[in-house]
Coordinates of C-alpha atoms in Angstrom, one line a residue:
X1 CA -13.4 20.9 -7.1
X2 CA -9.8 22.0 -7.1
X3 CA -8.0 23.1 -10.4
X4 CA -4.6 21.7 -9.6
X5 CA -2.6 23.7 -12.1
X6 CA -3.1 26.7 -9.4
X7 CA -1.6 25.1 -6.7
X8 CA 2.0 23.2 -5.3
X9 CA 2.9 20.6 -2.7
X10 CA 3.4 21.7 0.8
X11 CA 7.3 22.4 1.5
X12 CA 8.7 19.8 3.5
X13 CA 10.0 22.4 6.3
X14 CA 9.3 22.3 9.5
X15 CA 7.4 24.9 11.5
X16 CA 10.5 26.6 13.3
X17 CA 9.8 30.3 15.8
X18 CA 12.7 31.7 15.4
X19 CA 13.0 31.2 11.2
X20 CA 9.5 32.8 10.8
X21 CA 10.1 35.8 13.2
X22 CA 13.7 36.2 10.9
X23 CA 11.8 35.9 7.8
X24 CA 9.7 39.1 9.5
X25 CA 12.6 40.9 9.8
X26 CA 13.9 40.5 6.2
X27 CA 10.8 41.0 4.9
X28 CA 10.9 44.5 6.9
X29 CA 14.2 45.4 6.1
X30 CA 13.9 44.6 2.5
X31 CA 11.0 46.7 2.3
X32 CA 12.7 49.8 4.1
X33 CA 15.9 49.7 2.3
X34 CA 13.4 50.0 -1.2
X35 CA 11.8 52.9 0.3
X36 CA 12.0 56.2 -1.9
X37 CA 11.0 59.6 -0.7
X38 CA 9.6 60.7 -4.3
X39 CA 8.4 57.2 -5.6
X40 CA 7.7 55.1 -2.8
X41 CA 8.4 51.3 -3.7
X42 CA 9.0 49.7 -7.4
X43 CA 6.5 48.5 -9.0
X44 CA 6.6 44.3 -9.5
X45 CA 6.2 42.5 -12.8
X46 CA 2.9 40.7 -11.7
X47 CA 1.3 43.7 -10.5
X48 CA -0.1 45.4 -13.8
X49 CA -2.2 48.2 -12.5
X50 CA 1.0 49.4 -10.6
X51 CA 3.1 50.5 -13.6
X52 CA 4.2 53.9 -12.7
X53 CA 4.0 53.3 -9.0
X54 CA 0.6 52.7 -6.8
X55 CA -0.1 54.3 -3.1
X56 CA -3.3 52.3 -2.7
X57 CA -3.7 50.4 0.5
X58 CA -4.4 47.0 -2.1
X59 CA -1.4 47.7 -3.9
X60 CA 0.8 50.1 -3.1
X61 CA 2.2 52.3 -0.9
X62 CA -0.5 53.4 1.7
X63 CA -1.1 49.3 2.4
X64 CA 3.1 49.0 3.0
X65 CA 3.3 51.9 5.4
X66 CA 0.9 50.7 7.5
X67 CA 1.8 47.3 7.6
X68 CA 4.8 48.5 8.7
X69 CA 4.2 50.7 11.1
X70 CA 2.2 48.1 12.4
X71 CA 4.7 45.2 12.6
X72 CA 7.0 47.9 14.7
X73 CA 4.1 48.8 17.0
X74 CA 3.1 45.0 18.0
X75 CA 6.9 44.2 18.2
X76 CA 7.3 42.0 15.7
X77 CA 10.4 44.2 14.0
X78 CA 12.9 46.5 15.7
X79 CA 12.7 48.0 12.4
X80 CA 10.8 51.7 11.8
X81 CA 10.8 54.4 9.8
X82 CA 9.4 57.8 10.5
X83 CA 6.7 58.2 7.6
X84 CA 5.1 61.4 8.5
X85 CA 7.1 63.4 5.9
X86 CA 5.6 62.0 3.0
X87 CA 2.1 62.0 3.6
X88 CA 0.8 64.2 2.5
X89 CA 2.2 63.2 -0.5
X90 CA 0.8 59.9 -0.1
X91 CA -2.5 61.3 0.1
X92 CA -2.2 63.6 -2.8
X93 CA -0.8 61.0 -5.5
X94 CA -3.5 58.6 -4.3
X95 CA -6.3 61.0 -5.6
X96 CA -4.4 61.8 -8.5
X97 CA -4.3 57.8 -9.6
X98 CA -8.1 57.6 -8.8
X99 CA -8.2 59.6 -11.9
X100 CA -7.3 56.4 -13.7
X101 CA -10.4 54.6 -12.9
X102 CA -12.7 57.3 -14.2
X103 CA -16.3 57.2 -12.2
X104 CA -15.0 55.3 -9.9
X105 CA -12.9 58.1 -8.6
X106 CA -15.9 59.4 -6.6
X107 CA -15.9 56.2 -4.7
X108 CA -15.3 56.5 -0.4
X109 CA -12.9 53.0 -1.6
X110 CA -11.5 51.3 1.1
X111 CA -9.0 49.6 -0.8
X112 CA -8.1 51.5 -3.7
X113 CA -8.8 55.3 -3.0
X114 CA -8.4 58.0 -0.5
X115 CA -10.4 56.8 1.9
X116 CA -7.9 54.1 2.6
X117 CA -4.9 56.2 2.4
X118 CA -6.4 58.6 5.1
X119 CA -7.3 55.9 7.3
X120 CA -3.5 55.1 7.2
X121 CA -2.7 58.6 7.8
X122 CA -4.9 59.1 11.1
X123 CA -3.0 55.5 12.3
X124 CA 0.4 57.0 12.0
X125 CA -0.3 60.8 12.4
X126 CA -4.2 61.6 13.5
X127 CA -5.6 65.3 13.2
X128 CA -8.9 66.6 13.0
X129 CA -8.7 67.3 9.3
X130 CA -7.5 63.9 8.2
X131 CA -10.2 62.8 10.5
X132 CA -12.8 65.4 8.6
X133 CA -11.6 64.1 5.2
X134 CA -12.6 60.2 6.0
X135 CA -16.2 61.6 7.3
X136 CA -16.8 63.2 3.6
X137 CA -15.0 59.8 1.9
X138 CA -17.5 57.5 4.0
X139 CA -20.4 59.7 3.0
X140 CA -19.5 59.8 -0.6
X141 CA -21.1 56.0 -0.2
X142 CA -24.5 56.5 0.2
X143 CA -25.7 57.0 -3.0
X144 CA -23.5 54.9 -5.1
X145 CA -24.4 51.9 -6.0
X146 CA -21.3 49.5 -5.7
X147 CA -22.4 46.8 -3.0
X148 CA -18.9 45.3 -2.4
X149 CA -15.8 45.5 -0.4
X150 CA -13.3 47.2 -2.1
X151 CA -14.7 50.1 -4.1
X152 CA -18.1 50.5 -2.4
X153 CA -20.4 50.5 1.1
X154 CA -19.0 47.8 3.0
X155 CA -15.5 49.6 3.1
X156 CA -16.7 52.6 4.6
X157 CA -18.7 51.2 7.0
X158 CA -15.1 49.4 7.8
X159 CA -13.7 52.8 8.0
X160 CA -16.5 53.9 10.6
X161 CA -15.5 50.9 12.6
X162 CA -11.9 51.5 12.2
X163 CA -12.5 55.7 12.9
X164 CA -14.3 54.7 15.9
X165 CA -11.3 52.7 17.6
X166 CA -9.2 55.4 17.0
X167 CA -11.0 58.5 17.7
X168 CA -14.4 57.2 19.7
X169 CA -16.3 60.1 17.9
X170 CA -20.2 59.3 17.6
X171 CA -20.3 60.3 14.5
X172 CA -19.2 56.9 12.8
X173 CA -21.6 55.4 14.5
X174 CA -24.3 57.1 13.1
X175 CA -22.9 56.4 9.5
X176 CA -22.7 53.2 10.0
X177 CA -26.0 52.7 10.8
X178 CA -27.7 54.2 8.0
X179 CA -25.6 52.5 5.6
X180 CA -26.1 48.8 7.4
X181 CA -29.8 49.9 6.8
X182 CA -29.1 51.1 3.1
X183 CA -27.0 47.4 2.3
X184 CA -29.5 45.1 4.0
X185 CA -32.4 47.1 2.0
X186 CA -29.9 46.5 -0.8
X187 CA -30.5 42.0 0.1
X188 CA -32.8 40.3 -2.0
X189 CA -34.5 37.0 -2.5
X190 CA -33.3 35.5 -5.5
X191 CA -33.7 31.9 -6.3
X192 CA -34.7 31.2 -3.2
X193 CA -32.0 32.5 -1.3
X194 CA -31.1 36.4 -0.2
X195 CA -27.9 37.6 -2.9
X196 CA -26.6 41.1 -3.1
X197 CA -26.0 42.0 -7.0
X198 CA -22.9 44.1 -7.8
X199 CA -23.2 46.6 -9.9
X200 CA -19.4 46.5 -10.9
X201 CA -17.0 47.4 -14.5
X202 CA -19.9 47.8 -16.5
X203 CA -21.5 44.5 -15.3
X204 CA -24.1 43.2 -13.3
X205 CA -23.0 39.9 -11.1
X206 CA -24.1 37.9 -7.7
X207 CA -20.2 37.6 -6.3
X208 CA -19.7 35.4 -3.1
X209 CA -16.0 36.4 -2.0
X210 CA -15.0 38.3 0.5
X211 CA -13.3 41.0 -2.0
X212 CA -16.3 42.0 -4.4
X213 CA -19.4 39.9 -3.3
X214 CA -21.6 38.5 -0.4
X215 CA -19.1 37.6 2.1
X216 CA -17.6 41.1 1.8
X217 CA -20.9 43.0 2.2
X218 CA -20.9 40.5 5.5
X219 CA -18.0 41.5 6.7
X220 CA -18.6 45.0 8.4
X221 CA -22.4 43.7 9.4
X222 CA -20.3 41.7 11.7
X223 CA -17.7 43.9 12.6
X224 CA -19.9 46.2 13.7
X225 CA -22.9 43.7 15.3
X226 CA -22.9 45.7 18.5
X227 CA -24.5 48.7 16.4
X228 CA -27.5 46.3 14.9
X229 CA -30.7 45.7 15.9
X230 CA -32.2 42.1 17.0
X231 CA -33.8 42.2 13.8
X232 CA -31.2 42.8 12.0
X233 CA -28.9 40.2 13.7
X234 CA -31.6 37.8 13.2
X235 CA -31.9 38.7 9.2
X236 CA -28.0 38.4 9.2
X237 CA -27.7 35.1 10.2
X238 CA -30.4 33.8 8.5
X239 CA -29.2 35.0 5.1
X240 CA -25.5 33.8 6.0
X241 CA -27.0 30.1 6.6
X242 CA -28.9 29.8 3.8
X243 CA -26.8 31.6 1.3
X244 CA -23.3 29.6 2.0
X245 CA -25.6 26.5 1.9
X246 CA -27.9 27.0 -0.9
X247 CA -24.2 28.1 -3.1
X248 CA -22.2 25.4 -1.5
X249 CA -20.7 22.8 -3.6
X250 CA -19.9 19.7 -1.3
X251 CA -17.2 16.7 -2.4
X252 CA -15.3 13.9 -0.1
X253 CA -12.5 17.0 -0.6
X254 CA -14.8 19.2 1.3
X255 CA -16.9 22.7 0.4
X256 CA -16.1 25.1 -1.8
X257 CA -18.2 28.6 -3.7
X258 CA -18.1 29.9 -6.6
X259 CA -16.7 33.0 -7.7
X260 CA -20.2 34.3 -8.5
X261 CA -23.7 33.2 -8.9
X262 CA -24.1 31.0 -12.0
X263 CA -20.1 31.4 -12.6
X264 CA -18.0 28.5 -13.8
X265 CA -14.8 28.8 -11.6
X266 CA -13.9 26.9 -8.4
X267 CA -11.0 28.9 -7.1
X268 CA -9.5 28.0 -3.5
X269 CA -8.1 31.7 -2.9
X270 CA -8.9 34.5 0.2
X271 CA -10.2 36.4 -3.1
X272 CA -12.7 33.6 -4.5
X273 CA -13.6 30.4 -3.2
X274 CA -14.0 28.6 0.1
X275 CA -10.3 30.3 2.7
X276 CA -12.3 33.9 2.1
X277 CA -15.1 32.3 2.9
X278 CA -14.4 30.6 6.3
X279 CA -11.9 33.7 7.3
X280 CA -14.7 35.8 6.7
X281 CA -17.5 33.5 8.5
X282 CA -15.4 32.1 11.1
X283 CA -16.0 35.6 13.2
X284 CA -20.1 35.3 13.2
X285 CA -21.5 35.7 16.4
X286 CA -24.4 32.7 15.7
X287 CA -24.0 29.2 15.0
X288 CA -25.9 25.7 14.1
X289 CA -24.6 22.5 13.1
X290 CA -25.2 22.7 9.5
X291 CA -23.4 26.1 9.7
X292 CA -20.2 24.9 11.4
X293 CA -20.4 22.0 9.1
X294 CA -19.9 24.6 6.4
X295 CA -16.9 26.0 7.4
X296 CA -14.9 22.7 8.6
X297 CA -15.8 21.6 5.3
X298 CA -14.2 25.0 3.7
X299 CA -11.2 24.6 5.8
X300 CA -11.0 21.2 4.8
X301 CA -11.1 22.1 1.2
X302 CA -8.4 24.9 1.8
X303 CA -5.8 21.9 2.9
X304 CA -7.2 19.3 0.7
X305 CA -5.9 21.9 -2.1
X306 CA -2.5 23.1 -0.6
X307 CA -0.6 26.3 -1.2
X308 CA -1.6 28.2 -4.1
X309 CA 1.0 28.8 -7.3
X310 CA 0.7 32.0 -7.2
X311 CA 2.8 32.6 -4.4
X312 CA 3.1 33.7 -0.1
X313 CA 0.7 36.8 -0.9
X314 CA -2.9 37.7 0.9
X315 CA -5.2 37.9 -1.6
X316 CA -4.2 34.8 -3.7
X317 CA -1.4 33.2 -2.2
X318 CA -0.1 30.9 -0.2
X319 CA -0.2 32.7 3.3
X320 CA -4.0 34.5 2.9
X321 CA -5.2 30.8 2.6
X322 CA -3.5 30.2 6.0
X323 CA -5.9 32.6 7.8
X324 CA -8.9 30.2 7.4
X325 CA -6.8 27.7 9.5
X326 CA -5.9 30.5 11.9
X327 CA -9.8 31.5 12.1
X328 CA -10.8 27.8 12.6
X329 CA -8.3 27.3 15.4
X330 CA -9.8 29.9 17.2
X331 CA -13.3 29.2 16.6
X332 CA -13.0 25.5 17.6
X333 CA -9.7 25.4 19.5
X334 CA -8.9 22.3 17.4
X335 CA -4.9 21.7 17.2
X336 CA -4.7 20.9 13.8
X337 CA -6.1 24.1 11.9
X338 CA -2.9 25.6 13.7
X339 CA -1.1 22.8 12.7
X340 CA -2.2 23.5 8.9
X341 CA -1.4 27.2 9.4
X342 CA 1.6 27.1 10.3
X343 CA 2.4 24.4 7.8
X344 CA 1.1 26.7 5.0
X345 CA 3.3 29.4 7.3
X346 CA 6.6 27.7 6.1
X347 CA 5.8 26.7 2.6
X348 CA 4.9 31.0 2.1
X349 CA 8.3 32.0 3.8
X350 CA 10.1 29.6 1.5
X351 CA 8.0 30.9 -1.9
X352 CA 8.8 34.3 -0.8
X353 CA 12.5 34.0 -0.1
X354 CA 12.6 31.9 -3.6
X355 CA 10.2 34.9 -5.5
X356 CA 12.8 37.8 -3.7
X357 CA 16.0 35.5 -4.9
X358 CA 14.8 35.6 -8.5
X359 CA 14.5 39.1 -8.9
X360 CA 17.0 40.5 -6.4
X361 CA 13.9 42.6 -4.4
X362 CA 10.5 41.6 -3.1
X363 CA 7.0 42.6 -3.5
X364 CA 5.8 46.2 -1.9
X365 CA 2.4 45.8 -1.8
X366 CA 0.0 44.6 1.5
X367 CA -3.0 42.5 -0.3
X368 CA -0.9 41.2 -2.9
X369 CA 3.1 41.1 -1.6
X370 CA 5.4 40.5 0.9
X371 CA 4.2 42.7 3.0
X372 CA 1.0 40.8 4.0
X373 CA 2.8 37.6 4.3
X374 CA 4.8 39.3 6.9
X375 CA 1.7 39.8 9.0
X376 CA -0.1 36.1 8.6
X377 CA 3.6 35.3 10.0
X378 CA 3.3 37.3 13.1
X379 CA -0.2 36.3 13.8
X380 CA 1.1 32.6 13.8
X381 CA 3.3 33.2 16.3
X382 CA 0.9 34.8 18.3
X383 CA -2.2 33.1 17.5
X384 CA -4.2 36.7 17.0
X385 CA -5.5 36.1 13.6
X386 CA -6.6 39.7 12.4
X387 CA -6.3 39.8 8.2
X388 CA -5.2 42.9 7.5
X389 CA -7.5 45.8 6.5
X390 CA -10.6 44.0 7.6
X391 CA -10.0 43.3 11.2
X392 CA -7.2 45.5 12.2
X393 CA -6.0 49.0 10.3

C-alpha cells in the first residue's frame, strides 16, 4: 500500500507560529531577490521541462507571480514587487513555449498555457482585453478532446469560475455550462462503474488523480455546483460514490487509488494516490457513511505514509500531502487532521530550508517549489485551506 522508498520520517520539530510565518518570509524574499526582468527565475535541476526558463503557472513564472502577489495581498509578507512591467512579456514567452508541446499548443491549458498566464494577468492588472483573451482560451476547449485538469476542459471551466469572481460577467457562466454538459456526456459506464478516459501523449488511460484523471474532471463540477442542475448534482454524486469505492484499495493502513485504471502504482502524492484524492473530495456538497468512510481512510493513509522524499513541494511533496489534513479538519472539525497538518507543516519548512542550503537558492516554481509550500504554510496558520490554482487564483 505504501512504497516506502518515496517517503521519510516526520521531523521531530515542533509546530511553532512564529517559525512558519518566518519561513513565509524567506521563502518570499528568496524568491524576489532571484527575480530577473528578462528571464524571470532559474531554472532548478529537478525541474526538466524548465531548461531554458518556464512562465507556466505549473512551473514557472506565471504560478510565482501570483503566488506572490497573493501572499502580499492576504498579509502573509510585507514583501511585494510591482509586476505589471513584465507582463506582457509573460504572456508572450508563455505562447512561445507552448510551441514546444506541438498540438497541444491549441489547448485553453490551465496549467501549462496562456490561459493560465492571463488568468494571472487579470489578478494583478485586469482589462477588458486580457479578459477577451481568456473567453477565446476557454472556448478553444470545446472541441478537444483532453478530459483532464491540466491541459484540457476542467481547467477552463476553473477559469470561468475564477473569471466570474473577478469580473461577475455572465458570460462564464454560460461557458461553463455547456462544457459541464459536454464532460458529464464525456462519463461512461465502464466495468460497472462511471470513468472518464483521457485521451492524453498519444495514449488512451482511466486516470483517478486530481492532475490528469477523475478527481480533476470533479473538481470544477464542484466548484461551480451552484450552476448545475438537480440532475446533474444527483449524477455527480452518484458517480463520486461509486467510483472512489469500486477503485478503492482498503488495508489496516487505510485507503488509497491508483494512478489509473488497471495501473500498477500506489503512490501517496496530491498528483496520484489517496492526499489528491480527499483534498479534492473533501469539498463535495453530499455525503453518506460509506463516502466519509472513504476519505478518513485516505487521510489516514496520507499519515500512515508520512512526508514524501521528494521534498516540501504541492504536487508531490511533503506540504501538498498536508492539504488533505487541512480539508479533513474542516470537513469534520476533528483536532487531529490539524494536528497532522501542521506536523507535516514543520517537516516541509525544514526540507525546504535543507533543499535551499544545498544549492545556495530555492525552487521558483508554484505546483512544484517553494513557492506553494509557502502558501500550505499560510493556510495553516489560518486554517483557510484553499490549494492553489484550484480553489483560489
Amino acid at each position: 500500500m505504501i512504497e516506502r522508498a518515496r517517503h521519510v520520517p516526520l521531523r521531530l520539530v515542533q509546530w511553532d507560529p512564529s517559525d512558519v510565518a518566518s519561513a513565509i518570509e524567506e521563502i518570499v524574499v528568496d524568491a524576489l531577490g532571484q527575480f530577473d526582468s528578462e528571464e524571470f527565475w532559474p531554472a532548478h535541476p529537478l525541474d526538466e521541462l524548465r531548461k531554458g526558463g518556464n512562465t507556466s503557472v505549473y512551473l514557472g513564472a506565471s504560478g510565482v507571480i501570483w503566488a506572490l502577489d497573493y501572499l502580499w495581498r492576504a498579509g502573509a509578507t510585507k514583501f511585494h514587487r510591482d509586476f505589471s512591467p513584465v507582463l506582457s512579456k509573460l504572456l508572450e514567452r508563455t505562447r512561445a513555449e507552448m510551441q514546444f508541446f506541438g498540438d497541444y499548443a491549441s489547448h485553453g491549458s490551465l496549467l501549462f498555457g496562456d490561459l493560465g498566464t492571463a488568468l494571472v494577468i487579470m489578478r494583478l492588472a485586469p482589462t477588458p482585453a486580457i479578459a477577451d483573451v481568456v473567453h477565446a482560451r476557454v472556448n478553444a476547449n470545446m472541441g478537444l478532446p483532453v478530459r483532464e485538469l491540466m491541459w484540457g476542459l476542467p481547467g477552463s471551466m476553473l477559469a470561468c469560475i475564477h473569471m466570474t469572481e473577478m469580473t461577475g460577467e455572465a458570460r462564464w457562466r454560460t461557458i461553463f455550462e455547456a462544457q459541464a454538459q459536454r464532460i458529464l456526456d464525456d462519463l461512461k459506464e465502464t466495468g460497472g462503474v462511471p470513468i472518464w478516459t483521457q485521451d492524453l501523449y498519444g495514449r488512451q488511460r482511466q486516470y483517478l488523480g486530481p492532475v490528469h484523471g477523475f478527481a480533476g474532471n470533479v473538481i470544477p463540477l464542484i466548484r461551480g455546483w451552484n450552476w448545475l442542475t438537480e440532475g446533474q448534482r444527483g449524477r455527480i454524486a452518484d458517480a463520486v460514490e461509486r467510483t472512489l469505492g469500486a477503485h478503492a484499495f482498503r488495508s489496516e493502513l487505510g485507503i488509497s487509488w491508483r494512478a489509473a485504471v488497471g495501473g500498477e502504482n500506489l503512490y501517496c502524492q496530491h498528483c496520484h494516490g489517496a492526499p489528491g484524492m480527499v483534498t479534492t473530495f473533501a469539498d463535495a456538497p453530499f455525503t453518506s457513511p460509506e463516502f466519509e468512510e472513504l476519505l478518513i481512510g485516505g487521510g489516514k493513509l496520507t499519515w500512515e505514509a508520512g512526508p514524501l522524499a521528494k521534498g516540501s513541494n504541492l504536487c508531490h511533496g511533503t506540504g501538498g500531502n498536508g492539504y488533505a489534513f487541512l480539508k479533513l479538519h474542516r470537513r469534520t472539525n476533528d483536532a487531529a487532521w490539524l494536528e497532522r497538518a501542521r506536523a507535516f507543516a514543520a517537516t516541509a519548512v525544514a526540507q525546504c530550508r535543507e533543499a535551499r542550503g544545498q544549492l545556495g537558492r530555492g525552487r521558483y516554481s508554484l505546483w512544484t517549489g517553494d513557492i506553494g509550500l509557502a502558501v500550505y504554510l499560510w493556510h495553516c496558520l489560518t486554517l483557510a485551506p484553499a490549494f492553489p490554482t484550484v480553489d483560489v487564483f
